[in-house]
XYZ file of C-alpha atoms in Angstrom:
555
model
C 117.639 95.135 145.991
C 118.198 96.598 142.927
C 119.088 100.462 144.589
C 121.252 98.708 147.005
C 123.373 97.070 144.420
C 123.764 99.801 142.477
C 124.598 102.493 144.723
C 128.271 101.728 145.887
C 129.690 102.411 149.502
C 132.160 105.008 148.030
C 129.660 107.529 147.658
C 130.117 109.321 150.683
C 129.954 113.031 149.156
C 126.289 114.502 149.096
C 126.770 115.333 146.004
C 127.884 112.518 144.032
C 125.277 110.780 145.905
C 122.809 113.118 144.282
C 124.550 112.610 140.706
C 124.553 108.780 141.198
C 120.878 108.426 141.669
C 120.040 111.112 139.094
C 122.091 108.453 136.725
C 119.944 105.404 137.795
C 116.753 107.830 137.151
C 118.116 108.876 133.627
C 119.766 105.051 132.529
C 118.800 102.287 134.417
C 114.871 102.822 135.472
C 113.208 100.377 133.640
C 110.053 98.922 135.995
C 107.996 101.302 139.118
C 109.899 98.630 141.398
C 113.086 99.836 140.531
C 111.710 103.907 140.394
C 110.197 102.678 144.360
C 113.658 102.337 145.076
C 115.420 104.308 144.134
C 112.690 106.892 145.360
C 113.173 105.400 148.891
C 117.096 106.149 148.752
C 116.187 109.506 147.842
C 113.895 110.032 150.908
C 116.325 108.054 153.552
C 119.457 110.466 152.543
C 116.905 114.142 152.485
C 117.015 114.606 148.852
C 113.167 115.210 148.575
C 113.530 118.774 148.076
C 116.521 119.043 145.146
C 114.505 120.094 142.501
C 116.713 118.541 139.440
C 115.985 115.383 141.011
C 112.323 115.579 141.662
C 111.972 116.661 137.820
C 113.319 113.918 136.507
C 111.619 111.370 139.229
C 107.780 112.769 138.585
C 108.677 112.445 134.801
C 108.915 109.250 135.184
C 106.032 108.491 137.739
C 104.008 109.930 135.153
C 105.500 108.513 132.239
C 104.230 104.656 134.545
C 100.961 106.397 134.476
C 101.708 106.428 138.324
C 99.832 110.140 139.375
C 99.134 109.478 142.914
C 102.466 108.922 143.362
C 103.622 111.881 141.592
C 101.107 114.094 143.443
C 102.490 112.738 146.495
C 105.946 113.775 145.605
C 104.907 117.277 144.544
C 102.729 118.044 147.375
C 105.843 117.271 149.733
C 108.279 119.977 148.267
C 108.095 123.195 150.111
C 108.728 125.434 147.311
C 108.231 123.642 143.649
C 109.726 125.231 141.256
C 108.427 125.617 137.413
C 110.386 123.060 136.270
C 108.147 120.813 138.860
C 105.310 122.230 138.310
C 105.880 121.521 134.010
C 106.403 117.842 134.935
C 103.121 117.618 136.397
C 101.110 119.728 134.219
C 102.507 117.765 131.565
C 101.865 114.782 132.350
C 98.785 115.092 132.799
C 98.268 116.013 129.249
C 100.473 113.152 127.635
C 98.287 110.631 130.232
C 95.408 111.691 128.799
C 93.378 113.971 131.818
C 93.334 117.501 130.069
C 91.040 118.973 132.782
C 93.601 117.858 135.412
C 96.218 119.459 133.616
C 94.269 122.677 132.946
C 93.588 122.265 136.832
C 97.066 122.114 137.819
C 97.891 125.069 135.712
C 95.569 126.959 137.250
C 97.021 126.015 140.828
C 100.175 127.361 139.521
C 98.744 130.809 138.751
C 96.852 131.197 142.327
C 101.489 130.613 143.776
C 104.412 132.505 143.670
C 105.657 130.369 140.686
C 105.335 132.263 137.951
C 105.039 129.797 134.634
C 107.756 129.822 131.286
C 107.466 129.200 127.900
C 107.617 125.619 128.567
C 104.427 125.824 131.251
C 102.157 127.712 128.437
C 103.081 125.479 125.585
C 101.968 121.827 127.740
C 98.698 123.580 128.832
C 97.910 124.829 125.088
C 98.581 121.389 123.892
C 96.545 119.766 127.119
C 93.578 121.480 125.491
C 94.088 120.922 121.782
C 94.101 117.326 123.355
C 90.708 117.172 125.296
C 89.164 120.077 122.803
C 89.050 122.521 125.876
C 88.129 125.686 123.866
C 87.079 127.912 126.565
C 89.872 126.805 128.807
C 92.246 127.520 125.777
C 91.289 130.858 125.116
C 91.794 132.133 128.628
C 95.252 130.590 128.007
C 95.801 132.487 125.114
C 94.683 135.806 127.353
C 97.210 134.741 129.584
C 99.834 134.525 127.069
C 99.188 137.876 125.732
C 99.273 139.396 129.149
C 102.287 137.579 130.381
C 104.020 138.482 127.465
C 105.224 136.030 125.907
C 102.895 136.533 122.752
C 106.871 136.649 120.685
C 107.640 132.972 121.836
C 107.550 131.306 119.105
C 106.996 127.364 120.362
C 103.923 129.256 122.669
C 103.022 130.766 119.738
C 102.915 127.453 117.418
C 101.367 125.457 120.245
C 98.098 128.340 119.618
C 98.027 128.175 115.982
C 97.639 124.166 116.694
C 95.428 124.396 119.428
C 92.694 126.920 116.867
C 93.530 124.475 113.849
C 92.557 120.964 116.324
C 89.576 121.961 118.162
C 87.824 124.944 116.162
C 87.394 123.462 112.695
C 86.863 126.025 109.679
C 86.224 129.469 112.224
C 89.414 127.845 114.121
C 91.361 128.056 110.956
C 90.554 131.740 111.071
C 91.849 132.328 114.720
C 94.921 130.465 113.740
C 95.723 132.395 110.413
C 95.247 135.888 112.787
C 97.756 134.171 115.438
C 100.512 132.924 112.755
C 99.999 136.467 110.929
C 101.041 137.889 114.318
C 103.552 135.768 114.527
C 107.402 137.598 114.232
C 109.053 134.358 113.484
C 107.720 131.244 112.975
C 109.376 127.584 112.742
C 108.722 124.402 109.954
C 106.111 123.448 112.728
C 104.167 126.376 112.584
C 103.738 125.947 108.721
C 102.658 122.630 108.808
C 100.031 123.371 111.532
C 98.280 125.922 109.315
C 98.673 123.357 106.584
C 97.066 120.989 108.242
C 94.730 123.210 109.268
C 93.548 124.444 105.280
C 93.097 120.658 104.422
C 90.961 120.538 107.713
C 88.797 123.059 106.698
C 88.779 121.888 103.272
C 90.452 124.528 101.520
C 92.815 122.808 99.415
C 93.687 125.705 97.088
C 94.179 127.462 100.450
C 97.113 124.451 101.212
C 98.814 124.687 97.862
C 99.215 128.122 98.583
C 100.899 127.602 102.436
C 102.905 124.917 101.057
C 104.026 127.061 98.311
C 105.259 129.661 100.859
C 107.171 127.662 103.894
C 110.675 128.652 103.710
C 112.189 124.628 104.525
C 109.820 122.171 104.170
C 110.378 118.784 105.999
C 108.577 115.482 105.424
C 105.813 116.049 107.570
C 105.169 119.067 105.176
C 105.398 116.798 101.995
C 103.491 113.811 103.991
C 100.726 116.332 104.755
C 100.021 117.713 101.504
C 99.783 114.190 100.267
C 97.566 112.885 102.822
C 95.317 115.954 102.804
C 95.188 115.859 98.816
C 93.991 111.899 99.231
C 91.521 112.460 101.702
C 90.235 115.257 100.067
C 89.409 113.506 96.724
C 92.654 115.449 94.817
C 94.062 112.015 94.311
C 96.066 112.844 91.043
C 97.980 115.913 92.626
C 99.062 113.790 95.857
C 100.358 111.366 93.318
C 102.261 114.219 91.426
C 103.478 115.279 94.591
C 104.688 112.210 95.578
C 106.946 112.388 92.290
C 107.965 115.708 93.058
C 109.500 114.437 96.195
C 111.221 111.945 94.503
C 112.271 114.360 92.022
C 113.898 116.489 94.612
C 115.545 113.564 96.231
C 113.435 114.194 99.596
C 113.482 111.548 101.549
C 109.885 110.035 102.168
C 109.051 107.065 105.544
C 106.293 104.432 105.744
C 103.744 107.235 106.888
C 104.356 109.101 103.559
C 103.895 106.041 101.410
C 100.540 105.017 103.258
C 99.234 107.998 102.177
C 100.221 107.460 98.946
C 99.067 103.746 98.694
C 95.779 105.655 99.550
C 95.797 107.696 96.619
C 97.087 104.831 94.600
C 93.540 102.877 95.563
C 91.027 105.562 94.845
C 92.923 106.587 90.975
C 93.782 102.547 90.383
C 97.759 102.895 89.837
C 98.269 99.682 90.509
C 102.322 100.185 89.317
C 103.284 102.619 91.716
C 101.358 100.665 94.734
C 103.917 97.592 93.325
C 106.444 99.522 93.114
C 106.020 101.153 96.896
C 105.515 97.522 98.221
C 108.748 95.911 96.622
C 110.634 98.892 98.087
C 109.343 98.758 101.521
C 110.041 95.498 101.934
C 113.411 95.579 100.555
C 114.237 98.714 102.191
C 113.083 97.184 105.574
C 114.920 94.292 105.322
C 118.019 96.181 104.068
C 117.516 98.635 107.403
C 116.053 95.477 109.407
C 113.260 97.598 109.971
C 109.745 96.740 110.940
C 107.223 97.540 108.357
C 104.368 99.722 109.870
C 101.088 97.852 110.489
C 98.942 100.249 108.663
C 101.140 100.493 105.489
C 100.509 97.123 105.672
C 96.563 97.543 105.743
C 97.265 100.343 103.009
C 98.566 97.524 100.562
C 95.742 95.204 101.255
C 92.998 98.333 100.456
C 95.377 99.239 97.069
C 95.576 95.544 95.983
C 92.011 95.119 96.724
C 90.820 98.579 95.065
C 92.883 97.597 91.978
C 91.351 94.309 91.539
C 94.317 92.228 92.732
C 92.493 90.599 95.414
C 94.927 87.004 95.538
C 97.964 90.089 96.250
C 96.010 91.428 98.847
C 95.421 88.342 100.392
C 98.796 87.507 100.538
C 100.016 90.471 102.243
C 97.627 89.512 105.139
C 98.321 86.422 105.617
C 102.057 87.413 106.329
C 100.532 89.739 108.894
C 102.031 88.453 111.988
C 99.845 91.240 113.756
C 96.338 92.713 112.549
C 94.310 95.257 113.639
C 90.542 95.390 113.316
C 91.602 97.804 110.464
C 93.718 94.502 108.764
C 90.417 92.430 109.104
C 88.075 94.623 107.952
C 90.079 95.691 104.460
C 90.202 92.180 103.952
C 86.557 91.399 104.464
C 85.610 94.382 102.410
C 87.991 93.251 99.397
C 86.613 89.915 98.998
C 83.275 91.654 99.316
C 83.598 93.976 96.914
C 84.617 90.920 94.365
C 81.826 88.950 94.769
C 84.318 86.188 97.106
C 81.074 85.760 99.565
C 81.907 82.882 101.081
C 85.935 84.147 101.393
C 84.620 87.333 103.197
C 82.639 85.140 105.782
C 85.232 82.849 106.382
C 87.990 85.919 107.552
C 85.224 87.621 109.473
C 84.799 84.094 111.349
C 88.959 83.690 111.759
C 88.311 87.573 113.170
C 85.856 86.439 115.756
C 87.584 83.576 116.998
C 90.730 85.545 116.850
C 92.668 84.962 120.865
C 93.699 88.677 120.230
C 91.520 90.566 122.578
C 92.700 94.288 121.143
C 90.684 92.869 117.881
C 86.769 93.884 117.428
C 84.804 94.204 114.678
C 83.514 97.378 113.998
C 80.733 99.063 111.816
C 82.588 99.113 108.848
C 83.280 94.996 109.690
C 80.041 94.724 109.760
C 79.622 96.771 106.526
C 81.765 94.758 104.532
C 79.822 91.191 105.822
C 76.806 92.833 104.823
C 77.840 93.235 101.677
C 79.131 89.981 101.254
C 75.899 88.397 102.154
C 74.393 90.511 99.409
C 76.681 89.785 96.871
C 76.606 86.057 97.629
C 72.532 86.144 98.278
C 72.717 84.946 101.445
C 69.799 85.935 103.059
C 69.403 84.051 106.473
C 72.704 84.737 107.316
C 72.165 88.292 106.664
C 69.818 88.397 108.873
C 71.552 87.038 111.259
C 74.592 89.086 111.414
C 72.504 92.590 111.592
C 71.052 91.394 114.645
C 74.408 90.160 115.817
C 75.633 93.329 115.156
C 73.002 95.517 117.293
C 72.513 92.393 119.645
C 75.799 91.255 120.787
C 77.887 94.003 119.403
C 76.100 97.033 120.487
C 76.493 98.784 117.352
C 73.516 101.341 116.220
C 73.079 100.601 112.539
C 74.144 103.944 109.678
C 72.519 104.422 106.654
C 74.957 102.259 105.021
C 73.947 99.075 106.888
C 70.203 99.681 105.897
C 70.997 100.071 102.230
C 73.089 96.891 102.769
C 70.411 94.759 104.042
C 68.050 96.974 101.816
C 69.890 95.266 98.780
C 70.018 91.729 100.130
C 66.320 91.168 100.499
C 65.741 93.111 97.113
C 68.678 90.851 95.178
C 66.859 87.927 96.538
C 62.713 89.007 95.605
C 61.808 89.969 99.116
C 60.438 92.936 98.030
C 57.831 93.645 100.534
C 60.375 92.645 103.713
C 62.625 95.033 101.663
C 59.995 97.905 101.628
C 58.768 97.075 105.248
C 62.658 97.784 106.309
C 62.767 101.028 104.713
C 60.201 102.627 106.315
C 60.809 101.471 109.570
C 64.340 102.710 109.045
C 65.052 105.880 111.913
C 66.446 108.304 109.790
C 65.371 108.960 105.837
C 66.341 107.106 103.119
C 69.301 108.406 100.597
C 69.884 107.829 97.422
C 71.609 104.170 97.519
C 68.621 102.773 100.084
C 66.436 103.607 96.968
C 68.742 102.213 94.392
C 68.544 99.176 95.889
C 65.087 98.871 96.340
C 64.395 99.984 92.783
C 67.221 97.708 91.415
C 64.892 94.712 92.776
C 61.506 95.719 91.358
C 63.628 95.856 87.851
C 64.780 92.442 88.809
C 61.216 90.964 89.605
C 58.870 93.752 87.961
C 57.108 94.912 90.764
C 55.619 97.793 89.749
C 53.682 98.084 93.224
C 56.528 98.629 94.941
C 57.920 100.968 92.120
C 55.101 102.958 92.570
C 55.068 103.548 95.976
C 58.664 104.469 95.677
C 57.997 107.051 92.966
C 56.449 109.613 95.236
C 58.799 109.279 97.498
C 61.837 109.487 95.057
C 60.502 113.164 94.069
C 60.276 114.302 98.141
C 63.392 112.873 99.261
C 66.399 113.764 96.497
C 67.665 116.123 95.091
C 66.415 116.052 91.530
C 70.121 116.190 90.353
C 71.200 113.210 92.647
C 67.525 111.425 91.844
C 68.682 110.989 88.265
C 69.920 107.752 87.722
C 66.823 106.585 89.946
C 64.574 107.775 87.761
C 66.256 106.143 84.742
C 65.344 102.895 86.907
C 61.881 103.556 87.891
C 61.391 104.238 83.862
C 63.226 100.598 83.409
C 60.845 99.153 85.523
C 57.721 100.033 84.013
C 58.804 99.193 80.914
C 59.671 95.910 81.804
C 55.835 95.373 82.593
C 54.639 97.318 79.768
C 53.614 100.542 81.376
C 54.412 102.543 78.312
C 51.750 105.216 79.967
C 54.080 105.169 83.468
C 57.551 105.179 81.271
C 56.355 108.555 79.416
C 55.377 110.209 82.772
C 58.548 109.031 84.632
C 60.385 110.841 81.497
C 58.095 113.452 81.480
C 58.719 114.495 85.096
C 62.848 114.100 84.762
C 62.629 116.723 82.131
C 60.349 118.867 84.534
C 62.332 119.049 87.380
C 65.485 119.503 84.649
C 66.984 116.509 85.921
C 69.587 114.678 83.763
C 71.779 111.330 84.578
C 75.425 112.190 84.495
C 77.738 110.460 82.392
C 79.820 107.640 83.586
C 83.152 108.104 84.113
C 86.373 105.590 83.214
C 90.088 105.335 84.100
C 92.703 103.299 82.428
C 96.608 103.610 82.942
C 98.552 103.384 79.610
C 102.531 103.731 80.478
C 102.232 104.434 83.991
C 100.065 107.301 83.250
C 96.474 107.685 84.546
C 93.906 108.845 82.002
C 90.113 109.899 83.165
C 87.451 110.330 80.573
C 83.541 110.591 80.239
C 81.361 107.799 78.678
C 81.089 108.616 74.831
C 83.180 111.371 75.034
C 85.378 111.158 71.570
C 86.243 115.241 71.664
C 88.512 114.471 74.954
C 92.309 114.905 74.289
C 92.694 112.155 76.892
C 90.121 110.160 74.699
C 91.786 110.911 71.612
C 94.957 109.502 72.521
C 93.243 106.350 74.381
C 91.942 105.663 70.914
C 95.658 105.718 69.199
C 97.112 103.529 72.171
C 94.627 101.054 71.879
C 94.126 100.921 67.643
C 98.245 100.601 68.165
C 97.784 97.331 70.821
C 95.484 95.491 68.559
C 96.812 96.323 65.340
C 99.619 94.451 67.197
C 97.427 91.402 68.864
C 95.899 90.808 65.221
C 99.239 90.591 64.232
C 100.186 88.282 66.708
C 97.260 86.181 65.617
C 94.873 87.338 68.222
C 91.463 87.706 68.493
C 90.418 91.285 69.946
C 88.010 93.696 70.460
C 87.371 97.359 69.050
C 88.393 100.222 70.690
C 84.663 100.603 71.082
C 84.279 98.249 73.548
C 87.086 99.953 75.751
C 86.331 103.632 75.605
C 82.844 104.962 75.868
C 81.085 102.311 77.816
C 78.313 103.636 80.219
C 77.847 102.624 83.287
């Protein structure tokens, strides 16, 4: 047996005994099997009440996800001390069972035991965990009666727990807490940073950020993910270079983040750049490149119109999440590769890993491709699949998809039929698409009985670009009456169709600018750059275009 091998003759002393099997807990544990035995030794020679021991034995039961056996342990001990009654209480919360570990706490606080700074900060995090607010705030009571309000990890583990499981009024509970705070740690800053971005007070961020004393990476990482997911895709970018600036040094979660910006502005150099120094860096540190920086470089590639690139980092996935399959999907999608989009979603289904499953947004992107590539039948086929076999309830999003299919392809009527059975109303896209298709096939019927509906549902601001459609439609037919009406109402209701919006990156700069807009500095100089390039090309003997077919085009 593995205890019997390893626990030599010699030890005669009770005490080295005791430090011997404490070593096998702490070095050589590596199955239950072995933690059975060596548990057995430490019932056959009375150990089962040396606290030091027992810690580090139920730490591990736990940590094998092995709680009766733990419970048994704990129940046996005559006295258990708080260390003992940590282990359990924690891990609880790491396995998962936040009730349990509220539970246990409570069973604490009805002994003699009284709990540390250690016993408050598991239970806080238990409920950030299982979003136990009620359970949580009587924590917090107990903390301020206990006294140990001035602890500052107790203290940090309550500005989390508000920030997790309250939302924007949490935010507000946590600000009062870290205010309250007499010293506070790099952790407590980036809590209440994390926090601002999850309220969606960005400005709010900035401002924490500005303020922590010593930031660490997770500071910089969060400011850059919260800035990407909050559609301030330009500053996480600059802050990005500001880290580089500073010589701060960034990992693979920082640079996902950033790949994620990187998609949503179009830099398609810097999302090179990151993936040529992962890769290089990785091999240099014979590293393993995270999974979902990984999926990050397929959704830049794809969003930046490399789709071969981001097919090639996916195919030298040895390992894909659903998260893998679905970027891909949606990239070929989104360019119009149909049949490409099919033919990964089929690889994903007979996929032999069973941790893989497509999802809604799978489902999304194969509705999409069926759109795009007008195949109707098997359109069809895979939203019943979908609610069939799958068991997923169709969003909005599906709808529109299917919405567009049948409208793309001149089934109008199906198409109509479809959107007012639909169970929740119809937005803005659903419309789109159906509108799209009477332009298509001039069906002013159907354009009709949208146009009532159009002035109920939206907003007039959002119903815009709609309108413009419905006015395209009767004019197709000749419904000069119906054109003048539908323009007639747009300027009643004040509505007016934004203007379309471009990127282009000239020197590894980013420049945004509005459809016809000539008065833009960022315009003005897009004008120079590109007179400059084909003064150049016509040199070279090229044939170009004018800068007016670059800048100003509407959507």
């Amino acid at each position: 047996m593995f205890v019997d091998q390893e626990v030599p003759s010699y030890y005669a002393n009770s005490r080295s005994l005791q430090q011997h099997l404490f070593f096998l807990l702490q070095n050589r544990c590596k199955t239950i099997s072995q933690l059975s035995q060596i548990h057995a030794r430490i019932i056959t020679n009375g150990f089962t009440q040396k606290s030091f021991i027992l810690v580090k034995l139920l730490s591990l039961y736990t940590a094998f996800n092995s709680f009766p056996d733990a419970h048994q342990v704990f129940d046996q001990v005559s006295n258990p001390s708080t260390a003992l009654w940590n282990q359990i209480i924690r891990g609880h919360s790491v396995g998962g069972n936040s009730r349990k570990s509220v539970e246990v706490f409570n069973n604490m606080g009805r002994s003699s035991v009284l709990p540390d700074g250690h016993t408050y900060t598991f239970v806080i995090n238990s409920c950030a965990k299982g979003g136990l607010l009620g359970e949580g705030e009587q924590v917090h009571g107990k903390v301020l009666k206990s006294g140990f309000c001035s602890n500052v990890y107790v203290r940090t583990s309550l500005v989390d727990f508000y920030v997790k499981i309250c939302g924007e009024g949490g935010v507000g509970n946590a600000k009062k807490v870290f205010s309250e705070m007499p010293e506070r740690n790099v952790v407590t800053w980036n809590s209440l940073l994390f926090g601002c971005f999850r309220s969606g007070d960005v400005d709010g961020a900035f401002r924490v950020f500005e303020e922590i004393p010593e930031r660490n990476i997770v500071s910089w990482t969060t400011m850059i993910a919260g800035c990407a997911r909050n559609g301030r895709c330009r500053a996480a970018l600059a802050l990005f270079r500001s880290m580089q600036e500073e010589n701060i040094e960034f990992d693979q979660v920082t640079l996902v983040s950033v790949l994620s910006a990187c998609a949503e502005v179009g830099d398609l150099n810097l999302g090179k750049w990151i993936h040529l120094y992962v890769f290089e860096s990785c091999d240099y540190r014979n590293q393993s490149v995270l999974i979902s920086l990984k999926n990050a470089l397929i959704h830049m590639y794809a969003s930046c119109g490399e789709i071969e690139a981001a097919f090639g980092v996916f195919k030298t996935m040895k390992q894909r999440t659903t998260v893998s399959w679905t970027s891909m999907i949606t990239g070929f999608a989104k360019h119009g590769y149909g049949d490409e989009a099919l033919c990964v979603f089929q690889m994903m289904e007979s996929s032999k890993d069973n941790s893989v499953s497509p999802d809604e947004i799978t489902f999304l992107g194969v509705l999409c491709a069926c759109s795009h590539s007008g195949y109707v039948d098997e359109g069809r086929r895979y939203f019943q699949s979908m609610i069939e076999t799958f068991g997923i309830e169709p969003r909005i999003e599906h709808f529109g998809c299917m919405v567009d299919l049948l409208s793309r392809a001149g089934l109008l009527d199906e198409a109509h039929e479809l959107v007012k059975s639909m169970p929740m109303k119809p937005n803005d896209a659903v419309w789109g698409a159906l509108l799209g298709g009477c332009r298509i096939y001039k069906s002013v019927e159907v354009a009709s009985d949208v146009a009532d509906m159009l002035t109920k549902e939206l907003d007039p601001h959002r119903a815009a670009g709609y309108f413009v459609l419905l006015s395209n439609v009767y004019a197709a037919a000749k419904k000069w009456q119906d054109v003048v009406a539908v323009r007639q109402k747009m300027l009643d209701v004040k509505t007016r169709k934004p203007p379309g919006r471009s990127w282009i990156q000239i020197e590894g700069s980013i420049y945004e600018f509005l459809a016809g807009d000539r008065s833009h500095e960022n315009a003005h100089m897009i004008y120079d750059v590109i007179d400059e390039i084909t003064r150049e090309a016509r040199f070279q003997g090229c044939v170009v275009y004018n800068a007016d077919d670059f800048v100003g085009i509407e959507d």
